[in-house]
CSV table of C-alpha atoms and ligand atoms in Angstrom, one decimal:
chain,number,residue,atom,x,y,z
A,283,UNK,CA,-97.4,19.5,-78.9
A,284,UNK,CA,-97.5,18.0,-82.7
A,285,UNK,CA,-96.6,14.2,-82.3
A,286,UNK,CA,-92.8,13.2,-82.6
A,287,UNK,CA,-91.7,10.9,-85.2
A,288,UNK,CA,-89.2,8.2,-83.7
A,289,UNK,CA,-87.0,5.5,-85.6
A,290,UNK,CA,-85.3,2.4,-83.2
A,291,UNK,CA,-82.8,1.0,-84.9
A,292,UNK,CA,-82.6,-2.7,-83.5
A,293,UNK,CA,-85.4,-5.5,-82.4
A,294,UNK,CA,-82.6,-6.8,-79.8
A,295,UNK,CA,-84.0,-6.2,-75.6
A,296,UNK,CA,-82.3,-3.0,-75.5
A,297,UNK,CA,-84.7,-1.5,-78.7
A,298,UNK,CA,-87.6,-3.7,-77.5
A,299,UNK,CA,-87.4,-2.1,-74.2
A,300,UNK,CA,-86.9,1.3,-75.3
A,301,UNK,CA,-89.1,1.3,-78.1
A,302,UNK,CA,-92.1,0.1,-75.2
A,303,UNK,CA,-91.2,2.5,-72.4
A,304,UNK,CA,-91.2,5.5,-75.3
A,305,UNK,CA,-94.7,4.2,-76.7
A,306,UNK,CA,-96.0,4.9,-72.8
A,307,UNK,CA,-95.4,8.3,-73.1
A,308,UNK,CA,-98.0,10.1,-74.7
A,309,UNK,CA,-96.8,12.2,-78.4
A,310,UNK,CA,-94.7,9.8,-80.3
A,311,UNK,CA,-94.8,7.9,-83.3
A,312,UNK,CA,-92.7,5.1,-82.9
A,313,UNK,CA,-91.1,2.6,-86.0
A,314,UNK,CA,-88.6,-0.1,-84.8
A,315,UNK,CA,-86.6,-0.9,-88.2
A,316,UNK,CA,-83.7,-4.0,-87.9
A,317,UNK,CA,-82.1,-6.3,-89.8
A,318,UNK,CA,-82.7,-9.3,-87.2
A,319,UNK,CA,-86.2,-9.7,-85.3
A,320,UNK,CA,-87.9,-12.4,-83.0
A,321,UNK,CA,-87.8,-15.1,-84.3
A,322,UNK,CA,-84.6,-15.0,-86.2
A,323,UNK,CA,-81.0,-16.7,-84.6
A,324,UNK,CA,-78.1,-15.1,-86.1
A,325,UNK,CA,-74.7,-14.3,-85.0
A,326,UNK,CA,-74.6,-10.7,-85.6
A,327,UNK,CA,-78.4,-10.5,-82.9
A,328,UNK,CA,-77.4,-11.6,-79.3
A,329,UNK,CA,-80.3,-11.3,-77.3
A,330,UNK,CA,-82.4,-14.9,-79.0
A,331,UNK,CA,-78.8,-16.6,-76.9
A,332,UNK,CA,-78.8,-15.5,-73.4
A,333,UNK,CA,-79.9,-17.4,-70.6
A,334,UNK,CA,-80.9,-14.9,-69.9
A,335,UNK,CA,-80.7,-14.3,-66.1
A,336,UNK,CA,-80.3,-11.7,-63.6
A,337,UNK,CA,-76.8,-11.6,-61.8
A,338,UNK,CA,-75.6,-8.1,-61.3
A,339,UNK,CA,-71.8,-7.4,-62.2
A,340,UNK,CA,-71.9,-3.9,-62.5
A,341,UNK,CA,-70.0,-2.7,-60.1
A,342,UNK,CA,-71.3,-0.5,-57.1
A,343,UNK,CA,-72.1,3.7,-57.1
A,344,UNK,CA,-71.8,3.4,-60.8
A,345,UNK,CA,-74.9,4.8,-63.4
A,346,UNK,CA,-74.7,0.6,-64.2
A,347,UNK,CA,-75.5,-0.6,-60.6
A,348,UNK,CA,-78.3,1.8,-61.2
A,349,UNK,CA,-79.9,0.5,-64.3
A,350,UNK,CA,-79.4,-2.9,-63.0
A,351,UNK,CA,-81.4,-1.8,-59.7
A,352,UNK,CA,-84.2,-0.4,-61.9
A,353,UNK,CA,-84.6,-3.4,-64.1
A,354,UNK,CA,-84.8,-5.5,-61.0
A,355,UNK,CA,-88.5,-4.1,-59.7
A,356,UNK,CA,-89.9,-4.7,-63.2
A,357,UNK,CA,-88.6,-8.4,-63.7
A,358,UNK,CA,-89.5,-9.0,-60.1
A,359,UNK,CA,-93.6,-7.8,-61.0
A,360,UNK,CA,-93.0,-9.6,-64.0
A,361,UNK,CA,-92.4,-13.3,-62.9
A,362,UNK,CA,-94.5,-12.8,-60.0
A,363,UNK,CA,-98.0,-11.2,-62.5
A,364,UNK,CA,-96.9,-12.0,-65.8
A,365,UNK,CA,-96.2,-15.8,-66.3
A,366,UNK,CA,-96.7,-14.9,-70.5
A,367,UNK,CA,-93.8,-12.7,-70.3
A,368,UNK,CA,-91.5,-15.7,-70.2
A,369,UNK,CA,-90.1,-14.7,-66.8
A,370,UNK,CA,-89.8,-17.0,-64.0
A,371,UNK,CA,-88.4,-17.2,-60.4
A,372,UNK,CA,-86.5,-20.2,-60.3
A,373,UNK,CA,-88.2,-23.0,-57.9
A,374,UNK,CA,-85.1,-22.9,-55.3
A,375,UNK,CA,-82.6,-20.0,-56.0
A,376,UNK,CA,-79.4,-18.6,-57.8
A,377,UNK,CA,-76.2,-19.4,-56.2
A,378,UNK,CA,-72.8,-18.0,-57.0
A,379,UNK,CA,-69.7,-20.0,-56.2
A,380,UNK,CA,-66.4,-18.7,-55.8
A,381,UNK,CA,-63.4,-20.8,-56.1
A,382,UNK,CA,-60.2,-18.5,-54.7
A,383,UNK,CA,-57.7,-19.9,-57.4
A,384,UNK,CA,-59.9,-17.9,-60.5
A,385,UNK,CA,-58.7,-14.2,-59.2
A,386,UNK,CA,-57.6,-12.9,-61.9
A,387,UNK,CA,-59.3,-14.6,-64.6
A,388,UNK,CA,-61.5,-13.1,-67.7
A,389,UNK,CA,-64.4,-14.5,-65.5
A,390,UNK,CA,-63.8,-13.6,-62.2
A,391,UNK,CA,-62.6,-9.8,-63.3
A,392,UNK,CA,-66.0,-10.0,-65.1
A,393,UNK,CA,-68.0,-11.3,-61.9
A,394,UNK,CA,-66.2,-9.2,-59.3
A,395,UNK,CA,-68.9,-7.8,-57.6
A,396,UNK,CA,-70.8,-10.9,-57.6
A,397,UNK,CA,-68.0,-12.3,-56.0
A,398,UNK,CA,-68.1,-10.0,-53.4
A,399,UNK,CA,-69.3,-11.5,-49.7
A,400,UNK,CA,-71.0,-8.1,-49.6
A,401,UNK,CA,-72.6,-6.9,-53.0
A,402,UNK,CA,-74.8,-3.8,-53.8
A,403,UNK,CA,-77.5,-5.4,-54.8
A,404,UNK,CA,-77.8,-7.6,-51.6
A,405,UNK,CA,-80.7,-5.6,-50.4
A,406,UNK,CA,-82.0,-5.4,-53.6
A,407,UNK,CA,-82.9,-9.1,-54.5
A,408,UNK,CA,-85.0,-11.3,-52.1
A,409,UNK,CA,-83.6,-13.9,-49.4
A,410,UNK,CA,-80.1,-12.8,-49.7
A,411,UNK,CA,-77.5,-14.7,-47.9
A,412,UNK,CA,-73.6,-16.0,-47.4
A,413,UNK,CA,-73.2,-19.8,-47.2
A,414,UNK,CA,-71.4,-21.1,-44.4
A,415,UNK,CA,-68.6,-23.6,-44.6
A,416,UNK,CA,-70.5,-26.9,-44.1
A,417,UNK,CA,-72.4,-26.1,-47.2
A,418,UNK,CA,-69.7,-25.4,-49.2
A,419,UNK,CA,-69.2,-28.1,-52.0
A,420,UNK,CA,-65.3,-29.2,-52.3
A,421,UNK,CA,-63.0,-27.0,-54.3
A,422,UNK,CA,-65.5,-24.3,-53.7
A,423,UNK,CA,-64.5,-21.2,-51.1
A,424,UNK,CA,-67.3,-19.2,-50.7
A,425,UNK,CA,-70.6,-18.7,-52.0
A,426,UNK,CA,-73.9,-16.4,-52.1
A,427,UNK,CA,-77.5,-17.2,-52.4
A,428,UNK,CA,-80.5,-15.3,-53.9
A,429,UNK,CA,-83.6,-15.0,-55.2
A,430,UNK,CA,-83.5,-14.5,-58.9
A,431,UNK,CA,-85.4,-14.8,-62.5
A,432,UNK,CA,-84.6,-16.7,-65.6
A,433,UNK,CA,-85.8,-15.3,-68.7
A,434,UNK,CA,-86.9,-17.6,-71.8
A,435,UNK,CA,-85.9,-15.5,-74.5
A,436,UNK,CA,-88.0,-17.4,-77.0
A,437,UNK,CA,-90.9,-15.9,-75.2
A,438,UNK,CA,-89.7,-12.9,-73.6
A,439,UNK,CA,-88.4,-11.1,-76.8
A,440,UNK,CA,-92.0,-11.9,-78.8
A,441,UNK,CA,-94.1,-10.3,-75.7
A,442,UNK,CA,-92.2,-7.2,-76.4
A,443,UNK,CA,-92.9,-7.0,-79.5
A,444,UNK,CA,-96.7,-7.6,-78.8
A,445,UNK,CA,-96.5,-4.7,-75.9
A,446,UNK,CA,-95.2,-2.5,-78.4
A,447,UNK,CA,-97.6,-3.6,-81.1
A,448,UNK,CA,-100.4,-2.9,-78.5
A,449,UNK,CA,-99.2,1.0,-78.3
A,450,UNK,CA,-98.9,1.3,-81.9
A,451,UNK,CA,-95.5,1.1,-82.5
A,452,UNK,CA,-94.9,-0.1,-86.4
A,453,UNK,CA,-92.1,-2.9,-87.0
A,454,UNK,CA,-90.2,-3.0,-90.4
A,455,UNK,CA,-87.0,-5.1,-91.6
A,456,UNK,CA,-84.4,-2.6,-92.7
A,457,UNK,CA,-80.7,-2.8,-92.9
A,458,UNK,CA,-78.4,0.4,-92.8
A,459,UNK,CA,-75.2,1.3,-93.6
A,460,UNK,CA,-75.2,4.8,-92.0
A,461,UNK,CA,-77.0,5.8,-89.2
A,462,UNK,CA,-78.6,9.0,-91.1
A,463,UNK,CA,-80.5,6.5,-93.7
A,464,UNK,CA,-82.9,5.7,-91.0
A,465,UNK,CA,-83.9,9.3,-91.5
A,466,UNK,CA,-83.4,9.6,-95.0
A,467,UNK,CA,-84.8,6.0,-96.4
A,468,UNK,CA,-88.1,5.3,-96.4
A,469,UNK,CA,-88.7,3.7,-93.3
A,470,UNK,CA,-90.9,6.1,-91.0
A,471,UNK,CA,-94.6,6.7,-92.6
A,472,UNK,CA,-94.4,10.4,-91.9
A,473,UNK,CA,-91.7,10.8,-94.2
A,474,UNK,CA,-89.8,12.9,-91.3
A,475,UNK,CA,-87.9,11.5,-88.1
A,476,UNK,CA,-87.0,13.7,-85.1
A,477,UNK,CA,-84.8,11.3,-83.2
A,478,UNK,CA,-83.4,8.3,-84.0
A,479,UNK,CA,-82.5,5.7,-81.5
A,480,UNK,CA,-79.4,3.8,-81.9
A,481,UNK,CA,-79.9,-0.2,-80.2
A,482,UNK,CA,-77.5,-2.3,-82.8
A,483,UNK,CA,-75.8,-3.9,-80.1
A,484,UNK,CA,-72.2,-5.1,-81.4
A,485,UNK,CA,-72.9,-3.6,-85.2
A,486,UNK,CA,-72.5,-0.2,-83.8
A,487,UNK,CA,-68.9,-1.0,-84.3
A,488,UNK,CA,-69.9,-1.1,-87.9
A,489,UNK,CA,-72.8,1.4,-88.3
A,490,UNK,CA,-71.8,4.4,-90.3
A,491,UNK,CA,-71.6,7.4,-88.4
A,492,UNK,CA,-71.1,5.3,-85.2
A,493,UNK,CA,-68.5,3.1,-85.9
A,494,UNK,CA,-67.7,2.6,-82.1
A,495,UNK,CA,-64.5,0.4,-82.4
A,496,UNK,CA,-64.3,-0.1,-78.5
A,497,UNK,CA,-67.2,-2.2,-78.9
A,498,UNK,CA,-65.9,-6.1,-78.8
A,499,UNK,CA,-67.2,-10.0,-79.0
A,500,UNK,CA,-67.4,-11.6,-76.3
A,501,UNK,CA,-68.0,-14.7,-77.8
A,502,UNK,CA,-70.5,-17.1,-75.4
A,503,UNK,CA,-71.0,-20.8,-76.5
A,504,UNK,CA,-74.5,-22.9,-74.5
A,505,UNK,CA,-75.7,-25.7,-74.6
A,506,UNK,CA,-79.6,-26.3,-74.3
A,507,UNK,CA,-81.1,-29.3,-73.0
A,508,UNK,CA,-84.6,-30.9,-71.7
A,509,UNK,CA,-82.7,-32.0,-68.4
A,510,UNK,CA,-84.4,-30.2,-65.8
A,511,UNK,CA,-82.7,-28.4,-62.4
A,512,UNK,CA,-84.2,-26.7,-60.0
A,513,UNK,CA,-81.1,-24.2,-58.6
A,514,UNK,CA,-79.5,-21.6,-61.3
A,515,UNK,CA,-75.7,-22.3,-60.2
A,516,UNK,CA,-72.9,-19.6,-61.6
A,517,UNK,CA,-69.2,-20.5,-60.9
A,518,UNK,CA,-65.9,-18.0,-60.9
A,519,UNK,CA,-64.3,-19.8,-63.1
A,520,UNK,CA,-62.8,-23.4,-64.6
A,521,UNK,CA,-59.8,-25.2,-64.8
A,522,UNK,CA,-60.7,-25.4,-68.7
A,523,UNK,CA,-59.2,-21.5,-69.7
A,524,UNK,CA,-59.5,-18.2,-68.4
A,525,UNK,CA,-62.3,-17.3,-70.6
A,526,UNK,CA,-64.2,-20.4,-70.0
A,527,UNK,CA,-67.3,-20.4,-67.7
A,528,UNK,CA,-69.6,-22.5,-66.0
A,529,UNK,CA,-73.5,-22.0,-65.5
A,530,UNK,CA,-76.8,-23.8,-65.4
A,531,UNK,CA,-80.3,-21.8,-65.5
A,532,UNK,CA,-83.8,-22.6,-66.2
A,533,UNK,CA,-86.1,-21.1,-68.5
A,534,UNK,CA,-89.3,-20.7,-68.0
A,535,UNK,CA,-92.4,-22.6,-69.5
A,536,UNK,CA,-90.5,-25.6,-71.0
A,537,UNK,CA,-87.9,-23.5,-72.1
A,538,UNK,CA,-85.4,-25.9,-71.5
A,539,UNK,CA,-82.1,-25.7,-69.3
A,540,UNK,CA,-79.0,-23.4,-70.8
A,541,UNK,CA,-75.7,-24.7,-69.8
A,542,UNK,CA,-72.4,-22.0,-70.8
A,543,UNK,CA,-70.3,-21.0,-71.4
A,544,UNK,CA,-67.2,-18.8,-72.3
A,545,UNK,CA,-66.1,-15.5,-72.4
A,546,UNK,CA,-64.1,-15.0,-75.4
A,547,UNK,CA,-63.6,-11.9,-76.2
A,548,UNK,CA,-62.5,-10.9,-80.2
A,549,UNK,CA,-63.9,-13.9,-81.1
A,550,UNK,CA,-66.6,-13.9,-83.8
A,551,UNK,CA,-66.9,-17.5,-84.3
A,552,UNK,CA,-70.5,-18.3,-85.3
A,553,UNK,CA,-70.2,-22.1,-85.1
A,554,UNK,CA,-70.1,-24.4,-81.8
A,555,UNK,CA,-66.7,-25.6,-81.1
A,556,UNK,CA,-67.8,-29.4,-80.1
A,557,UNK,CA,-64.3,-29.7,-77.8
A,558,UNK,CA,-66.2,-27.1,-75.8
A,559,UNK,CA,-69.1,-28.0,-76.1
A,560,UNK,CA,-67.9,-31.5,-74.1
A,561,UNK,CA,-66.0,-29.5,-71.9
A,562,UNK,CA,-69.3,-27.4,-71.0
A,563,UNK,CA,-71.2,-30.3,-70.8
A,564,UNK,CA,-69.1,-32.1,-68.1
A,565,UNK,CA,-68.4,-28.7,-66.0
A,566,UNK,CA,-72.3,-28.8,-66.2
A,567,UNK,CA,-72.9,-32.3,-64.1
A,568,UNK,CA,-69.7,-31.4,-62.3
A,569,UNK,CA,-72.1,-28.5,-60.6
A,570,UNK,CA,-75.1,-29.8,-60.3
A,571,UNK,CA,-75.1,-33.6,-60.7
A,572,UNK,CA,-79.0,-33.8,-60.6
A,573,UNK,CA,-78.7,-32.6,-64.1
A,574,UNK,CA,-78.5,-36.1,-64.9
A,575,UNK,CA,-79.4,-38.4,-62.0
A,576,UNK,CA,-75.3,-38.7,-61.4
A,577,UNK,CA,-74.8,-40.1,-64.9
A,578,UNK,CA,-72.5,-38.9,-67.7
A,579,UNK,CA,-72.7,-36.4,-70.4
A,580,UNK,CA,-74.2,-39.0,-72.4
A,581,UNK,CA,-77.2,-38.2,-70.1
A,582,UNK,CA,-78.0,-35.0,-71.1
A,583,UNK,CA,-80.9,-34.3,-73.7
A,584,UNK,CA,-79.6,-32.1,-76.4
A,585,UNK,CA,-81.9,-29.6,-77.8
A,586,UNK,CA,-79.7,-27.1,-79.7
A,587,UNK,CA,-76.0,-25.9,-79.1
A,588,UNK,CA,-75.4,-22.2,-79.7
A,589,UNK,CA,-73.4,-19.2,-80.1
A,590,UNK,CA,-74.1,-15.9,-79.5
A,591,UNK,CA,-71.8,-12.5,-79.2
A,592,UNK,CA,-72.0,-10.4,-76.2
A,593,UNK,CA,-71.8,-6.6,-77.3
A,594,UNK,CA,-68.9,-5.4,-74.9
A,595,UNK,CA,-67.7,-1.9,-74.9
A,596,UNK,CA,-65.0,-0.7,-72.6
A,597,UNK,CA,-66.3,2.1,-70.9
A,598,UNK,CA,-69.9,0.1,-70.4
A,599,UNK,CA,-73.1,0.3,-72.0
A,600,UNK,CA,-73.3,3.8,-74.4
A,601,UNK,CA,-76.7,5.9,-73.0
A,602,UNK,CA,-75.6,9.4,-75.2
A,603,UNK,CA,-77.2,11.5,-77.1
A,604,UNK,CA,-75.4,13.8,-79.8
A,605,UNK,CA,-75.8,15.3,-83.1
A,606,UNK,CA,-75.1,13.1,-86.5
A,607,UNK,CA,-75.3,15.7,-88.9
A,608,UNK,CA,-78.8,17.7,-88.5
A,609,UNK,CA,-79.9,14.4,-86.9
A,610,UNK,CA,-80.5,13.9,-83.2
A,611,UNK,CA,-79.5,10.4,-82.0
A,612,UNK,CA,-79.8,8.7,-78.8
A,613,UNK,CA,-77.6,5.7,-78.5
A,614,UNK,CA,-78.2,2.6,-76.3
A,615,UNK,CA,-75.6,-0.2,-76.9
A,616,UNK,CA,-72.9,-1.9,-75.8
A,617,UNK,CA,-74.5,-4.2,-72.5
A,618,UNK,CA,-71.9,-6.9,-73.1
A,619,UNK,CA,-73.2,-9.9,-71.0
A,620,UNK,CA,-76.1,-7.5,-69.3
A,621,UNK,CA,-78.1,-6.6,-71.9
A,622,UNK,CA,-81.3,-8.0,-69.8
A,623,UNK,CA,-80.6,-7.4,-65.9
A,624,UNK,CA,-79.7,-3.5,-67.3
A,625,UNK,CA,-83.1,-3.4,-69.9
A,626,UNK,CA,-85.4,-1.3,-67.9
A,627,UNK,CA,-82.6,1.0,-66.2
A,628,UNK,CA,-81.1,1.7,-69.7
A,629,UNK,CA,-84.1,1.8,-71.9
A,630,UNK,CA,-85.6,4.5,-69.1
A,631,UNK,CA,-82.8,6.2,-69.5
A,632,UNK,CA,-82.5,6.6,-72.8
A,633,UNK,CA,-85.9,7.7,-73.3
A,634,UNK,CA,-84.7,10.7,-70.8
A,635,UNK,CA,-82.7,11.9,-73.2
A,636,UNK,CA,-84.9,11.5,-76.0
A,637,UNK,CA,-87.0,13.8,-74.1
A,638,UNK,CA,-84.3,15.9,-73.7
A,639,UNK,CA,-83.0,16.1,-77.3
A,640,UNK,CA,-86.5,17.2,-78.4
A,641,UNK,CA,-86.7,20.0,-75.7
A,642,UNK,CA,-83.4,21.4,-77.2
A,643,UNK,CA,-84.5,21.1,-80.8
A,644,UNK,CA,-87.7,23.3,-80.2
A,645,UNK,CA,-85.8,26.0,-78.2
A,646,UNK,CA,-83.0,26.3,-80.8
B,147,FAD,P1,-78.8,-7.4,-80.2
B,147,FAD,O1,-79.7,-8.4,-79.5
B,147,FAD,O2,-77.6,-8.0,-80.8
B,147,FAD,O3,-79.7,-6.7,-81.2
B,147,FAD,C1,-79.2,-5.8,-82.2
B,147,FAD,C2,-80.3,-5.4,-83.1
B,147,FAD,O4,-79.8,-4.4,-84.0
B,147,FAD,C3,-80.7,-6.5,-84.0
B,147,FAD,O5,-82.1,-6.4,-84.3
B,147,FAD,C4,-80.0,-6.3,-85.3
B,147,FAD,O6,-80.5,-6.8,-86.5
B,147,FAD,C5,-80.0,-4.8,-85.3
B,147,FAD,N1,-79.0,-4.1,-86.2
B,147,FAD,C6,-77.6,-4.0,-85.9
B,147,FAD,N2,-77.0,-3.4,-86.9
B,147,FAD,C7,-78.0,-3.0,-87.8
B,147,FAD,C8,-78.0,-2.3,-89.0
B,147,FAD,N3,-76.9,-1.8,-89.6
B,147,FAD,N4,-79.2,-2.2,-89.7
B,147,FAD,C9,-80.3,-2.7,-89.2
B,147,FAD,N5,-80.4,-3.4,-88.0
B,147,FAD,C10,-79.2,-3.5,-87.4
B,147,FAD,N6,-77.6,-10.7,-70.6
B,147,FAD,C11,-78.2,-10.7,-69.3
B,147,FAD,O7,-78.6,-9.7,-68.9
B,147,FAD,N7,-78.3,-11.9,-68.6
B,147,FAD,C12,-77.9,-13.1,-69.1
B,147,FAD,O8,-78.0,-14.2,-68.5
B,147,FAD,C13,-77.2,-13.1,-70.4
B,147,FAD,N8,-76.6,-14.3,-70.9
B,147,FAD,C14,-76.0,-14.3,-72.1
B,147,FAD,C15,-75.5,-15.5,-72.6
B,147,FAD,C16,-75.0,-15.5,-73.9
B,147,FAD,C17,-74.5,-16.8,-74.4
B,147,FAD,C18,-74.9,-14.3,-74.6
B,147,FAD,C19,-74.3,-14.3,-76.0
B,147,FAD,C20,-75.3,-13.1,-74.1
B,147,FAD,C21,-75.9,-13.0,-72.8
B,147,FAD,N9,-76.4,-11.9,-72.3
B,147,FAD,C22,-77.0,-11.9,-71.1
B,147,FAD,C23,-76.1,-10.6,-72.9
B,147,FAD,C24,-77.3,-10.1,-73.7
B,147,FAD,O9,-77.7,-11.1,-74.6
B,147,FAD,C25,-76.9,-8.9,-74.6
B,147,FAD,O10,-76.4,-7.9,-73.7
B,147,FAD,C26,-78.2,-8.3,-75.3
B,147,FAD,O11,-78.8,-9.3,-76.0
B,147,FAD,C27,-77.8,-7.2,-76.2
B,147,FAD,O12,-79.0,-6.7,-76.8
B,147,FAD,P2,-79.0,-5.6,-77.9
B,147,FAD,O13,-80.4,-5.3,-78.1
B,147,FAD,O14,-78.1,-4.5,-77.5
B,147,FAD,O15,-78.3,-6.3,-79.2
């Protein structure tokens, strides 16, 4: 078979991913063209913001829950054989506190499942478990304990790019109004694409030809500090605002910790809002008081506050193919506040289809 000329629009984790999954496969020549890459911090690129940990929400029996499952069994060889990747296992585990009074919040709708006493993915992840009462802090309901990763984006999204580069996949800085220019423009050396591969995250409300408007912010403001903690704690909710959060993770090899967050959704403010800022800062020691040694805010280390937009669409993360024109596209966008624990599931996925599309196109 004569080799396959590929263009991936996007250097976020879901084109990353894809674009190294696709280079495994033998018979394609593979150019990842974006406006943002590794490296860069920008409000319009999400992935350089999160955590970025893994804490299913996807709810269960759904294609989600799936990809979720997937990406599990790679992140889990990673942070046990790969300590370059950027992933690690936090030293004592992930635990998810539920405070009855958040039902119905942005953040509780949002971490349903993992608010569940019984989730899907508790016989996926290690050394799962339900608290019992006596080691329930006050205010606090119920809670579940697991094994899981934190991911320093910092070093995670560059060892990507260096798997890909290994399997010959070529990077360039592009920017595109219309999905067909990444055909048309002169961005794949063969002069000819086959399949292009759609990974623009929250621009694909933008992108010509896409346009998706159901794609939303969901605006999440952190806070990252030299503080260290050994437990990654996630909370329902906050007595702060519906679509404020409160977590502490991690990152691995003197990445710091990340404190969040929010959960605004339409939101596209770039800057740090320093009222919230405080606010996530105190829900923070609140938690997990051996951020600080029991002190105050004042206490914690600042290395950077930041902003980043989660790419939410409402029917979940877009794994399609269809027809733009003459032009086949596979689309993989829209993770909202997964686009890591869904990387592998998705990307695998839409390199199916990819497959798929190129099957058709020879028979027609
Ligand atoms: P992006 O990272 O936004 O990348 C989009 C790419 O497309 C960029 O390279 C951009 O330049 C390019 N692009 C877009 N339009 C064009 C164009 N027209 N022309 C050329 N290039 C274009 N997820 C988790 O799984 N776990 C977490 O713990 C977690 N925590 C988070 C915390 C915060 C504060 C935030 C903001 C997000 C978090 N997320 C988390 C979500 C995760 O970050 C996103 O789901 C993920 O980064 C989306 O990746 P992406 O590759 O789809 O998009």
């Amino acid at each position: 078979m004569a080799e396959k000329n590929v263009v991936v629009i996007g250097a976020g984790v879901a084109g990353l991913t894809t674009a190294l999954l696709l280079s495994r496969v033998p018979g394609y020549r593979i150019v990842v063209a974006a406006k943002h890459m590794p490296g860069d911090y920008d409000i319009e690129y999400a992935s350089p913001w999160a955590g970025a940990n893994y804490m299913p929400v996807s709810l269960r029996g759904t294609d989600a829950a799936e990809w979720d499952r997937k990406t599990w069994e790679v992140f889990n060889k990673l942070a046990l054989n790969c300590p370059e990747s950027g992933i690690h296992f936090q030293d004592e585990d992930c635990e998810i506190r539920n405070r009855s009074k958040d039902v119905g919040s942005a953040t509780a709708d949002w971490f349903s499942e993992l608010l569940s006493s019984s989730p899907w993915f508790k016989n996926v992840v290690p050394s799962f478990r339900t608290l019992s009462k006596e080691e329930l802090g006050p205010g606090i309901d119920s809670a579940i304990n697991f094994t899981s990763v934190c991911i320093n984006t910092a070093l995670y999204l560059p060892w990507l790019v260096s798997k890909c580069l290994e399997n010959k996949v070529i990077f360039k800085r592009a920017i595109f109004r219309h999905i067909s220019e990444a055909s048309s423009l002169n961005i794949h050396p063969s002069g000819h694409v086959d399949v292009v591969i759609n990974c623009t995250g929250l621009m694909a409300s933008k992108l010509g030809g896409v346009e998706d408007k159901t794609v939303v912010a969901a605006r999440g403001q952190i806070v990252i500090v030299r503080n260290e903690v050994e437990k990654m704690v996630n909370l329902s909710g906050t007595d702060d605002g519906d679509d404020e959060a409160c977590y502490i993770m991690a990152r691995a090899a003197g990445g710091g910790t990340v404190i969040g967050g929010s959960y605004q959704k339409g939101n596209w403010e770039s800057q740090p809002d320093p009222n919230l800022a405080v606010r996530i800062m105190k829900r923070a020691i609140q938690a997990c008081p051996e951020l600080t040694g029991g002190k105050g805010i004042e206490a914690l280390d600042v290395i950077r506050h930041g902003v980043g937009l989660r790419p939410v669409r409402e029917e979940g993360t877009r794994i399609e193919k269809e027809k733009v024109g003459n032009l086949w596209v596979v689309h993989n966008y829209g993770a909202g506040g997964a686009g890591y624990q869904s990387s592998y599931g998705c990307a695998d996925a839409a390199v199916r289809l990819v497959r798929a599309a190129l099957e058709v196109k020879t028979k027609l």
